[in-house]
Tab-separated table of C-alpha atoms in Angstrom:
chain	number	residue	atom	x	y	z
A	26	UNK	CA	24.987	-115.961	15.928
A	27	UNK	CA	23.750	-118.441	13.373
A	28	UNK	CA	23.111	-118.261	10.247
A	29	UNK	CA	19.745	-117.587	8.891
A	30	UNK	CA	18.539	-117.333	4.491
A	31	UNK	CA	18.306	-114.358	3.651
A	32	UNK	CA	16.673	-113.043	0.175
A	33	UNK	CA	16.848	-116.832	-0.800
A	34	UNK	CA	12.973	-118.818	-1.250
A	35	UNK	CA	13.052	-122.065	-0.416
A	36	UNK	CA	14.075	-124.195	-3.350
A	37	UNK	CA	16.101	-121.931	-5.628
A	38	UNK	CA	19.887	-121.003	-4.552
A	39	UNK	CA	23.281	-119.704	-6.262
A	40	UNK	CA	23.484	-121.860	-9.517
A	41	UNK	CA	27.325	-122.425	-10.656
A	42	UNK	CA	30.024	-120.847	-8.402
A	43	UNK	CA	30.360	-117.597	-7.464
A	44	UNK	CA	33.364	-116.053	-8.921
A	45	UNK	CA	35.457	-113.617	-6.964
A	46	UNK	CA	36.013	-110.201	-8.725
A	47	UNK	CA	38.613	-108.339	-8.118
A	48	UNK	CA	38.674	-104.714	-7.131
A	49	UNK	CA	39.206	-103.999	-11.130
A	50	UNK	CA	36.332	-105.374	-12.365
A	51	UNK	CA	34.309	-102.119	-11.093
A	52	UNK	CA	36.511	-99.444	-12.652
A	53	UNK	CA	37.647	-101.097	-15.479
A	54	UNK	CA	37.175	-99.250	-19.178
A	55	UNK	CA	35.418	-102.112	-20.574
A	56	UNK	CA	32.650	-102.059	-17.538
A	57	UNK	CA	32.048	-98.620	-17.760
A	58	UNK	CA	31.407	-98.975	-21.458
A	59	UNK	CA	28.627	-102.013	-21.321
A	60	UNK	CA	28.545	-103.260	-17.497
A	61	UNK	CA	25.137	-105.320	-19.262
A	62	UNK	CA	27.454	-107.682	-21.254
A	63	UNK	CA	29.931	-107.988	-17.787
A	64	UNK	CA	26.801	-109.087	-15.880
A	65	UNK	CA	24.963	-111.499	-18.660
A	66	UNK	CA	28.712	-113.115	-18.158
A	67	UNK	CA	28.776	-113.455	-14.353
A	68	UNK	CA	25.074	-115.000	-14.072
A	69	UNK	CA	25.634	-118.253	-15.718
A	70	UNK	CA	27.766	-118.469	-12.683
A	71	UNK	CA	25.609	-117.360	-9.896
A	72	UNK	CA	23.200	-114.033	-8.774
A	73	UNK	CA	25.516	-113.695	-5.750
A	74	UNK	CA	29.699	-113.087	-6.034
A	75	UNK	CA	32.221	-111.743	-3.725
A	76	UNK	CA	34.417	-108.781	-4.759
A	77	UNK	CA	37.121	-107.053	-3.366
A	78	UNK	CA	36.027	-103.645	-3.003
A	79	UNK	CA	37.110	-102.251	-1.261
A	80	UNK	CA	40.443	-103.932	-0.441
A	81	UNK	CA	40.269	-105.982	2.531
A	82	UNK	CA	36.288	-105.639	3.441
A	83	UNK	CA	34.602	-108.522	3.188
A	84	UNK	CA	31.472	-107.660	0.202
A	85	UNK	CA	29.390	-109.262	-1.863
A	86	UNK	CA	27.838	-108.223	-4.981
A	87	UNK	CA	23.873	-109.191	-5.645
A	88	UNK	CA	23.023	-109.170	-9.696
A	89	UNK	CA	19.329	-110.896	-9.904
A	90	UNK	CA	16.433	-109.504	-9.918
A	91	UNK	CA	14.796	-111.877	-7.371
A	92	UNK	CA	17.404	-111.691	-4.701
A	93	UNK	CA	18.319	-108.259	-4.988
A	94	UNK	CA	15.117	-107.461	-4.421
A	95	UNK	CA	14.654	-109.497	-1.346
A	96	UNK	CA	18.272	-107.745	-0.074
A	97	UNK	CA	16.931	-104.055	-0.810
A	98	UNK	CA	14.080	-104.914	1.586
A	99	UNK	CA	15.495	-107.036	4.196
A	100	UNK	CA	15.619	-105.170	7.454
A	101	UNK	CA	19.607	-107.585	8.061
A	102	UNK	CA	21.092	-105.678	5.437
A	103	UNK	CA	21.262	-102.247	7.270
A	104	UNK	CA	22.097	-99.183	6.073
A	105	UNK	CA	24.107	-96.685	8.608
A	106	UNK	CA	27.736	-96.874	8.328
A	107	UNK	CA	28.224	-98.121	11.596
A	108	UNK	CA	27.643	-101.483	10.976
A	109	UNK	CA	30.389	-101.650	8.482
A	110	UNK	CA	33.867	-101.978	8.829
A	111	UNK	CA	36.051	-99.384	10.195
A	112	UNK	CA	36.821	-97.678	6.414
A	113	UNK	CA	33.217	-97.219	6.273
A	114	UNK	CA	32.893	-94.975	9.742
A	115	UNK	CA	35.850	-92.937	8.416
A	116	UNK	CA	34.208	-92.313	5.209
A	117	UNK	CA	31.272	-90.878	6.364
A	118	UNK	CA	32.824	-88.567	9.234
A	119	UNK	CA	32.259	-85.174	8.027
A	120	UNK	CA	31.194	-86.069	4.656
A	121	UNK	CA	27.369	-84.262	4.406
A	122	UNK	CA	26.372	-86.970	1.581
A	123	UNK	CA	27.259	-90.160	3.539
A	124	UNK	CA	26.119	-88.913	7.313
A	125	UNK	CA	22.711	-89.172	9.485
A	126	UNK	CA	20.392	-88.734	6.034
A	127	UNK	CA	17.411	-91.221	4.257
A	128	UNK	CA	20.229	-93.136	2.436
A	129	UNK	CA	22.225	-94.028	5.233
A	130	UNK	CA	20.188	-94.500	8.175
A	131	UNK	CA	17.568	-96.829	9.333
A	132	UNK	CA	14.258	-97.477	11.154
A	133	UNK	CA	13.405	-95.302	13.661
A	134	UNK	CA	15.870	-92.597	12.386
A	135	UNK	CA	15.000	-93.375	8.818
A	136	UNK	CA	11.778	-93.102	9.247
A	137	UNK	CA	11.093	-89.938	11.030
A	138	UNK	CA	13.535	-88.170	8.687
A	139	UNK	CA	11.661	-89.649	5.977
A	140	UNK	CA	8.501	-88.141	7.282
A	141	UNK	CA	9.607	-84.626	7.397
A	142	UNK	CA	10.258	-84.227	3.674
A	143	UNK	CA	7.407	-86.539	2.212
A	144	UNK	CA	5.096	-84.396	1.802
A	145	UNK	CA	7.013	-82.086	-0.895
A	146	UNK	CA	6.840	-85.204	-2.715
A	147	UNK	CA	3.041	-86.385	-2.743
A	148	UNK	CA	1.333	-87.456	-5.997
A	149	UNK	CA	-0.503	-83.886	-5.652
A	150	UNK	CA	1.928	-81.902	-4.971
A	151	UNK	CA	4.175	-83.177	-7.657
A	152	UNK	CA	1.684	-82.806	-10.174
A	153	UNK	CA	1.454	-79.212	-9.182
A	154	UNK	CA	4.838	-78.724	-10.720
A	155	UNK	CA	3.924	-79.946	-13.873
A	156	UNK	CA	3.099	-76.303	-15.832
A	157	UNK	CA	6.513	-74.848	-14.370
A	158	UNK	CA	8.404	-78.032	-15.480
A	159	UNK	CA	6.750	-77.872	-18.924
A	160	UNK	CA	7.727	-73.907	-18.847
A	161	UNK	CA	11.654	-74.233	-17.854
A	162	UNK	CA	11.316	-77.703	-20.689
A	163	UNK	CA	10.242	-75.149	-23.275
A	164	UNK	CA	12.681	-72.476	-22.711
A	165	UNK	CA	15.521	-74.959	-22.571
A	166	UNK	CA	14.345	-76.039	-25.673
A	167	UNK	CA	13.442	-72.730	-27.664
A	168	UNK	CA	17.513	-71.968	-26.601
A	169	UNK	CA	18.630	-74.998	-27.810
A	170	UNK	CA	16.578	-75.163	-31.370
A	171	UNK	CA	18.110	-71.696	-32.970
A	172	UNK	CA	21.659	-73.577	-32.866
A	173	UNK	CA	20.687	-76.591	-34.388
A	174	UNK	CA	23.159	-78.544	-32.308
A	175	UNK	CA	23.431	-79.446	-28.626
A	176	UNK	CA	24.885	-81.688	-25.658
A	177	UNK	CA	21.655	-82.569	-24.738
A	178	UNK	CA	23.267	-83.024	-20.959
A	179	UNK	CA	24.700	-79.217	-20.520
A	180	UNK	CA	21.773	-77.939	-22.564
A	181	UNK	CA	19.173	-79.586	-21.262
A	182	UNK	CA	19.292	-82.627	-18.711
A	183	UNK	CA	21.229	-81.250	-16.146
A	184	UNK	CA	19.574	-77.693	-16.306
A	185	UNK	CA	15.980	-79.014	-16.082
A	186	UNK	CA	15.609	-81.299	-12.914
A	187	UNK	CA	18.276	-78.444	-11.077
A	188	UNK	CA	16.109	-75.597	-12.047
A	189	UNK	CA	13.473	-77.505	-10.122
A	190	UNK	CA	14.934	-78.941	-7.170
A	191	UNK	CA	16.398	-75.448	-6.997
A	192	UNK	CA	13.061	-73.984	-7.036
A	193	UNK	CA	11.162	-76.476	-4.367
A	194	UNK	CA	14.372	-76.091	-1.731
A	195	UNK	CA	14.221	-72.254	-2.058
A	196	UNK	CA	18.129	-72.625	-3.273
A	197	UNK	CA	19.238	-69.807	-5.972
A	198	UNK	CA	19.371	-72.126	-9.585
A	199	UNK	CA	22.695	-69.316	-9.766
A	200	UNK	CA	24.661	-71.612	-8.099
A	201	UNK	CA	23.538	-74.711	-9.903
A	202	UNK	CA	27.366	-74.982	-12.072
A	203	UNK	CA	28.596	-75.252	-7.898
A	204	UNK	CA	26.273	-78.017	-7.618
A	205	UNK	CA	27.276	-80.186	-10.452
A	206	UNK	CA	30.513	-80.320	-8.952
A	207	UNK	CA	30.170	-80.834	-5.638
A	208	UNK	CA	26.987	-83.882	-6.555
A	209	UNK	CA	30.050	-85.764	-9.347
A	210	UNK	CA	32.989	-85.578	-6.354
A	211	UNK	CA	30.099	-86.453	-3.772
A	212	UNK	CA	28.828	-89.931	-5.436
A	213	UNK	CA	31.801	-91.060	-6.737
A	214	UNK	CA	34.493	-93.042	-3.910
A	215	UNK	CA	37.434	-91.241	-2.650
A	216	UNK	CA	40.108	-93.909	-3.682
A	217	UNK	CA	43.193	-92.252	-3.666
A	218	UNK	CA	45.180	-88.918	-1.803
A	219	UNK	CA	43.993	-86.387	-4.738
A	220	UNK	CA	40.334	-87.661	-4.453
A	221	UNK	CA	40.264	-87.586	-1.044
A	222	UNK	CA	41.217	-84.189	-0.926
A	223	UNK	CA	38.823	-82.958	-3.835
A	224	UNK	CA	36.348	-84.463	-1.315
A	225	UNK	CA	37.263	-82.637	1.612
A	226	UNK	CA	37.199	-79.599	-0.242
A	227	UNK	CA	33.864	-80.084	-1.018
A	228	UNK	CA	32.367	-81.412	1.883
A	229	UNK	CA	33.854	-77.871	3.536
A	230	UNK	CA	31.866	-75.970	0.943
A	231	UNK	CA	28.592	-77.842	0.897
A	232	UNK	CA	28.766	-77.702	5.110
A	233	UNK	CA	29.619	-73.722	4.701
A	234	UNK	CA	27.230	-73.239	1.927
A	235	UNK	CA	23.732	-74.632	4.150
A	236	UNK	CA	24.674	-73.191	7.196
A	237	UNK	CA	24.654	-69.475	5.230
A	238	UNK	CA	21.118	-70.484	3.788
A	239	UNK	CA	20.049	-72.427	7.166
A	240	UNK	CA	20.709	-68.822	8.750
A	241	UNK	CA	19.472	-66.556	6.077
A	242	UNK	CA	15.989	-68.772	6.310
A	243	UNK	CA	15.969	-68.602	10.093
A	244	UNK	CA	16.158	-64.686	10.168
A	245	UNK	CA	13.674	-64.491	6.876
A	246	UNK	CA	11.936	-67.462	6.593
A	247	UNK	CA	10.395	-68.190	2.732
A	248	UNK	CA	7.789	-70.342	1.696
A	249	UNK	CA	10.092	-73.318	0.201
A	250	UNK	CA	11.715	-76.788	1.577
A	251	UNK	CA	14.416	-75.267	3.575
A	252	UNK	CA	12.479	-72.823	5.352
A	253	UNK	CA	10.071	-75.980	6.170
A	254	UNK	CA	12.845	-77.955	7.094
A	255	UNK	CA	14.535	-75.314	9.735
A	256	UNK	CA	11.166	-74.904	11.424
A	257	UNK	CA	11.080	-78.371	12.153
A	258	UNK	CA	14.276	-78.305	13.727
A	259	UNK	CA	13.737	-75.300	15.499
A	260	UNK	CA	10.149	-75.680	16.939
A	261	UNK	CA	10.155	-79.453	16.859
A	262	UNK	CA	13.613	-80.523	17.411
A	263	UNK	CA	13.331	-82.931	14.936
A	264	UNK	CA	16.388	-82.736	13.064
A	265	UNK	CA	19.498	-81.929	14.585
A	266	UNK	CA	21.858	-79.123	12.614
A	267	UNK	CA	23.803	-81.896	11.039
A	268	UNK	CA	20.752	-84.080	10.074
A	269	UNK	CA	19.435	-81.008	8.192
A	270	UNK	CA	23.043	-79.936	6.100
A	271	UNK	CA	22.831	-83.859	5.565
A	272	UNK	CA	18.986	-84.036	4.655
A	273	UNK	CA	19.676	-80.405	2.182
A	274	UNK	CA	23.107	-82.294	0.754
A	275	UNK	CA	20.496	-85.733	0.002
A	276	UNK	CA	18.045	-83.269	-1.795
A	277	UNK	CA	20.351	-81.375	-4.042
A	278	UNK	CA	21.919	-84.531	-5.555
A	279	UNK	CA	19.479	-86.868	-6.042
A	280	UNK	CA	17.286	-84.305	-6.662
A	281	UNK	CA	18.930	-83.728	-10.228
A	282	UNK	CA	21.435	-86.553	-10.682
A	283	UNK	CA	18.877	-89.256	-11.430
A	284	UNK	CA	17.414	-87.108	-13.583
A	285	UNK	CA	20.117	-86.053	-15.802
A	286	UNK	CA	20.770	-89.503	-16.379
A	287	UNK	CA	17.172	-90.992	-16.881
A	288	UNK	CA	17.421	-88.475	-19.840
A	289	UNK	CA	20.664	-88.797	-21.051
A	290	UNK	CA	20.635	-92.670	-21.160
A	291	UNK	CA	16.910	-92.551	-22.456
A	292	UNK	CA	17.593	-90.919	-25.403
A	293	UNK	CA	20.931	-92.233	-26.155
A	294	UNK	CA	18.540	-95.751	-26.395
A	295	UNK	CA	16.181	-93.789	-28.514
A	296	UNK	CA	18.888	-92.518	-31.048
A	297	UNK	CA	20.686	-95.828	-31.714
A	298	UNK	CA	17.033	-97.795	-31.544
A	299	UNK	CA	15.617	-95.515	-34.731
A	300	UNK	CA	12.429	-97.888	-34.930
A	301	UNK	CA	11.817	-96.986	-30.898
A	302	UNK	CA	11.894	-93.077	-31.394
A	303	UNK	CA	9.476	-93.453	-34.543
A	304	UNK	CA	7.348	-95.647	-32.637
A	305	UNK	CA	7.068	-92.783	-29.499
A	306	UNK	CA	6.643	-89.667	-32.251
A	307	UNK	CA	3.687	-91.905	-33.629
A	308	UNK	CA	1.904	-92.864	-30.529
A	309	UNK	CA	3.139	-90.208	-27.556
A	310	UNK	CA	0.591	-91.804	-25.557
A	311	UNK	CA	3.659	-94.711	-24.576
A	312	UNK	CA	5.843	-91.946	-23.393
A	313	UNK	CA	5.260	-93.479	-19.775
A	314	UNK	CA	5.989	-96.588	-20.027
A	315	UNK	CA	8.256	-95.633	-22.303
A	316	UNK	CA	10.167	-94.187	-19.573
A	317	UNK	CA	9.657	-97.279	-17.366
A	318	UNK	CA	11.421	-98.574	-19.894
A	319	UNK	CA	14.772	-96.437	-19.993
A	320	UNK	CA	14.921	-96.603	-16.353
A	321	UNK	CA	14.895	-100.890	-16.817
A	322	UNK	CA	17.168	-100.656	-19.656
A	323	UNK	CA	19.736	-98.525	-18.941
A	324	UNK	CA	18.998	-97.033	-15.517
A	325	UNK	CA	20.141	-93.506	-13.924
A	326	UNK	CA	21.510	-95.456	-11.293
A	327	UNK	CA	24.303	-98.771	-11.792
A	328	UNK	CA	24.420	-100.428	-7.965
A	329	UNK	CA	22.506	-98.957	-5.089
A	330	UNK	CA	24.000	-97.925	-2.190
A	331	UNK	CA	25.924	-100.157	0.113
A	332	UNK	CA	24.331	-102.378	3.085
A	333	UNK	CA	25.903	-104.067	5.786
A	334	UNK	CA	24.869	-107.061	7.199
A	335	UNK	CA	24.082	-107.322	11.105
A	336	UNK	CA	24.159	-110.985	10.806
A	337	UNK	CA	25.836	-113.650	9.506
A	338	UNK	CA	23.195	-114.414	6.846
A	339	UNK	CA	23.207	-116.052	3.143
A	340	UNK	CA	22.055	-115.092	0.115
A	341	UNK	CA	20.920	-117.291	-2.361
A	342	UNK	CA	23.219	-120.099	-0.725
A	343	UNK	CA	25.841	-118.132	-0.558
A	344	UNK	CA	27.660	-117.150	3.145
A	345	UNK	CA	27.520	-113.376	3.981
A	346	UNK	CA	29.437	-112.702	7.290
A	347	UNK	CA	28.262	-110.321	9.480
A	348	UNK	CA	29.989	-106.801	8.769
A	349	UNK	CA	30.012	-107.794	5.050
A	350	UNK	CA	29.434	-105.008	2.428
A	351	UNK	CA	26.390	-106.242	0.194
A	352	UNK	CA	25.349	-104.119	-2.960
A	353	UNK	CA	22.830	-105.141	-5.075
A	354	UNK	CA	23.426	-103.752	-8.713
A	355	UNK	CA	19.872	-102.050	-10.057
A	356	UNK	CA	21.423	-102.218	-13.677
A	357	UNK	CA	22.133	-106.069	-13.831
A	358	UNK	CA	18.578	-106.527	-12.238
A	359	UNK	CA	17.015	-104.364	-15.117
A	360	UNK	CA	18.400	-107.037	-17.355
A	361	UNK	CA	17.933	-110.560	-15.977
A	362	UNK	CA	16.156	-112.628	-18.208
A	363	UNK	CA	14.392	-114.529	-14.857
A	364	UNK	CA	12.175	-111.439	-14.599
A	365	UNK	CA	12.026	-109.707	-18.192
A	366	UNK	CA	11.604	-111.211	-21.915
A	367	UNK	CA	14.176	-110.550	-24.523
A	368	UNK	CA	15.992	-107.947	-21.475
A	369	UNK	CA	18.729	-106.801	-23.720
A	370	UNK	CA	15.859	-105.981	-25.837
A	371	UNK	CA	14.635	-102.002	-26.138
A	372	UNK	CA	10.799	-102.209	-26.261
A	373	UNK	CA	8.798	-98.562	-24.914
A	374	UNK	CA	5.237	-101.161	-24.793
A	375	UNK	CA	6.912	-103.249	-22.639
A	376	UNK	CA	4.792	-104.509	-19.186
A	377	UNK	CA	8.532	-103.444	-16.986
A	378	UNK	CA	6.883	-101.399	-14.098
A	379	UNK	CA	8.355	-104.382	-11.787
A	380	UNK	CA	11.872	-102.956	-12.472
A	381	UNK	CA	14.258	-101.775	-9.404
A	382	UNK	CA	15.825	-98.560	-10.582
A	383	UNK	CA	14.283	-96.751	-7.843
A	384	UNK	CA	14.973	-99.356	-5.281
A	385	UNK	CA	12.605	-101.708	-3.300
A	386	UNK	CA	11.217	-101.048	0.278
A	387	UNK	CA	11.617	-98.562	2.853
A	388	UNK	CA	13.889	-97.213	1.316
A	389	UNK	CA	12.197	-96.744	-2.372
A	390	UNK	CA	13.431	-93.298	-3.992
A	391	UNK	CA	11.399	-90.543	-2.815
A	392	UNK	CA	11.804	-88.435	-5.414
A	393	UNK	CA	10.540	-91.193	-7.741
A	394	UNK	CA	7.144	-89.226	-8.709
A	395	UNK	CA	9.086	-86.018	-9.684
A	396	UNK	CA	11.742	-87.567	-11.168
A	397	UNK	CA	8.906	-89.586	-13.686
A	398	UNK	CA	6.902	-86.606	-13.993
A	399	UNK	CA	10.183	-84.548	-15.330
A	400	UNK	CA	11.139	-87.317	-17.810
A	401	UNK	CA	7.761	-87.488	-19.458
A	402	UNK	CA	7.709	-84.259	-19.997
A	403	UNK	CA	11.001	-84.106	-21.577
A	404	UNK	CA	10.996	-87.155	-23.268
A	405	UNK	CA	7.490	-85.930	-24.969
A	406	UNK	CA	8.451	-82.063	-25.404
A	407	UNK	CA	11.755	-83.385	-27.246
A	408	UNK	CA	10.790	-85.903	-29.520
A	409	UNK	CA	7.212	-83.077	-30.636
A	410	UNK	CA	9.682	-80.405	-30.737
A	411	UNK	CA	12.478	-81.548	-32.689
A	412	UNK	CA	11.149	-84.634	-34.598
A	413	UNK	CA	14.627	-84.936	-36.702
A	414	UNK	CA	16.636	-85.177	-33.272
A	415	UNK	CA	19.942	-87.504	-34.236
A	416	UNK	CA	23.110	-88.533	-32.300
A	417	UNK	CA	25.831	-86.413	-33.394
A	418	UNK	CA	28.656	-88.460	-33.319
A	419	UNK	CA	29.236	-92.335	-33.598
A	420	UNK	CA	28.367	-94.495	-30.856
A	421	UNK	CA	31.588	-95.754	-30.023
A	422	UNK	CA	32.595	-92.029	-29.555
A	423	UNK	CA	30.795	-91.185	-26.310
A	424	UNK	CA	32.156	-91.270	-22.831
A	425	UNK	CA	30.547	-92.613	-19.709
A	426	UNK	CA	31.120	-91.257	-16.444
A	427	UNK	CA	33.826	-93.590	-14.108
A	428	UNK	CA	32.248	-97.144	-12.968
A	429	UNK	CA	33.747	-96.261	-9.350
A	430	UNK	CA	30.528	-93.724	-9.303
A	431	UNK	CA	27.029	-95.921	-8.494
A	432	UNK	CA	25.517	-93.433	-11.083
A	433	UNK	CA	26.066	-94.553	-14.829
A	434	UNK	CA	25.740	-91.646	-16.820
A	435	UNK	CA	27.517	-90.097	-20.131
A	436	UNK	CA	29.850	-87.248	-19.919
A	437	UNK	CA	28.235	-85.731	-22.564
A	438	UNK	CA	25.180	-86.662	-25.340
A	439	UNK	CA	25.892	-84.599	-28.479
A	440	UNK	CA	22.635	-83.916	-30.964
A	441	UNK	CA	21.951	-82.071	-33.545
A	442	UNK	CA	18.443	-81.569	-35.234
């Protein structure tokens, strides 16, 4: 098959050679730390480099904005598993998060399946949420302020957007502590026996745990998602039973795991950019851009989720054999200084709407509008509400999640106020 440019205009290519990175690079301390300062590194050598990750599959790793948002969009670079290598099929056999749902199929699959659950998420019917989001914000809030001290993460990111996503699936926010752990062992790769296992265990859960509420709503169907979603399958046959666990597992976790991070990493910026949090208590009115913002600077999600090509293609001058593993990191995009001014600069009035941290294309988060709607109403409830909010311990002191997770997030955000 020959080769055709892919994600490449005419007249701009891979500057400086690619390095290859080795399988490290991804997990190692020092990237989970800053990945920013890994990245600034790697482009004066090229948007496009190789990496071996996993061992023995051929990937590639896209970390400019123009490119990687060519990639995200171009229709080469598919999505199901089984155009990857053989690792890839065995990864996603049984596993709800990685089988037939939006992330890893494509068009015409992708698109019906996209169809049945897009209209929970219209502009309207978002913005219906709003006075219960503000409600469970408050209450989180009211809990939090008689202690005077918090991990604003357990206290208050995780519970909000779960509450919610709870509450438009019809799923009891009781079992929300079950959810946290199954959504952490779900995103992050099963590298080794005991990981392997701890996702087994779960995927056995999460399958056992749907079909119970897939029954319970076909004997007494409610007025929420899942009810809505079993009546398609039922009447309409448009989902098959393991399209719907699959489409309920997709939900769940990236319902709330965005989210939790938008918030975390937000106001971790906020708190070690004083000037910035000032700036939003003085003029709320840039809480939404302000939020465009976090999600350029220091996005929920690190790399988006893998492609493979179809083709032998290139990108940006570079070869990508067919079967090849491309992911095209949303963080390093956030921060290339070909598509924003001063990037490693934290600026709530900057113009950064263009950034990819929900993706590009058919694929474009779904969940983007609720996900924006809950962080402006944190963001702004938090900084009226407890004006004198401060990190609680030095910077150096906090812990981010594992870099083999696409998510970057902190294990925990301690505040007091």
């Amino acid at each position: 098959m020959s080769e055709r440019t892919a994600a490449n205009p005419e007249g701009t290519g891979n500057t400086g050679n690619p390095e290859r990175l080795p399988l490290e690079f991804l997990f190692s301390p020092e990237f989970t730390r800053d990945p920013y300062a890994e990245y600034g590194r790697l482009r004066e050598k090229g948007p496009v480099h190789p990496i071996d990750f996993p061992p023995g599959v051929s990937s590639f790793l896209v970390i400019d904005h123009e490119h990687g948002r060519a990639a995200l969009s171009d229709p080469r670079l598919a999505k199901n598993l089984r155009n990857g290598p053989d690792l890839f099929r065995e990864l996603a056999g049984g596993n709800p998060a990685l089988a037939e749902n939006l992330l890893s199929t494509d068009p015409p699959d992708h698109t019906r399946l996209r169809r049945l659950v897009s209209r929970a998420f219209t502009a309207r019917r978002v913005e219906s949420l709003r006075p219960r989001i503000q409600e469970i914000t408050d209450r989180l809030i009211d809990t939090m302020a008689a202690r005077g001290r918090a991990d604003l993460l357990d206290d208050f990111a995780f519970p909000l957007p779960i509450t919610v996503i709870c509450e438009l699936l019809g799923v009891p926010a009781g079992d929300r502590d079950d959810f946290r752990v199954w959504s952490a062992t779900l995103v992050t790769p099963s590298l080794d026996e005991e990981s392997v296992k701890r996702r087994d265990a779960v995927n056995t859960a999460i399958r056992a745990y749907f079909s119970g509420l897939i029954a319970e709503r076909r004997a007494e169907p409610r007025d929420d998602m899942v009810s809505a979603l079993v009546t398609a399958s039922d009447e309409d046959e448009l989902l098959s039973e393991p399209e719907l666990i699959a489409m309920l597992t997709l939900l769940l976790i990236a319902g709330h795991e965005t989210t939790v991070n938008l918030i975390g990493n937000g106001m971790l910026a906020l708190l070690t950019h004083p000037g910035q949090l000032r700036l939003l208590q003085e003029e709320p009115e840039l809480i939404p851009g302000a939020v465009e913002e976090f999600l350029r600077y220091d996005g929920p999600v690190e790399r988006a989720t893998l492609r493979f090509a179809t083709e032998d293609l290139r990108i940006a001058g570079v070869r990508i054999p067919e079967g090849s593993m491309v992911q095209v990191s949303l963080g390093a995009a956030g921060r290339d200084p070909g598509a924003f001014d001063d990037p490693d600069a934290l600026d709530v009035t900057r113009d950064g709407g263009h950034h990819l941290a929900f993706g590009h294309g058919v694929h474009f988060c779904l969940g983007a509008p609720l996900a924006r709607l809950e962080a402006r109403i944190a963001f702004g409830t938090l900084l009226r509400r407890l004006p004198d909010i401060a990190l609680d311990c030095a910077p150096e002191q906090l812990e981010w999640r594992g870099s083999a997770s696409i998510v970057r997030g902190l294990q925990a955000l301690p505040v007091r106020f």
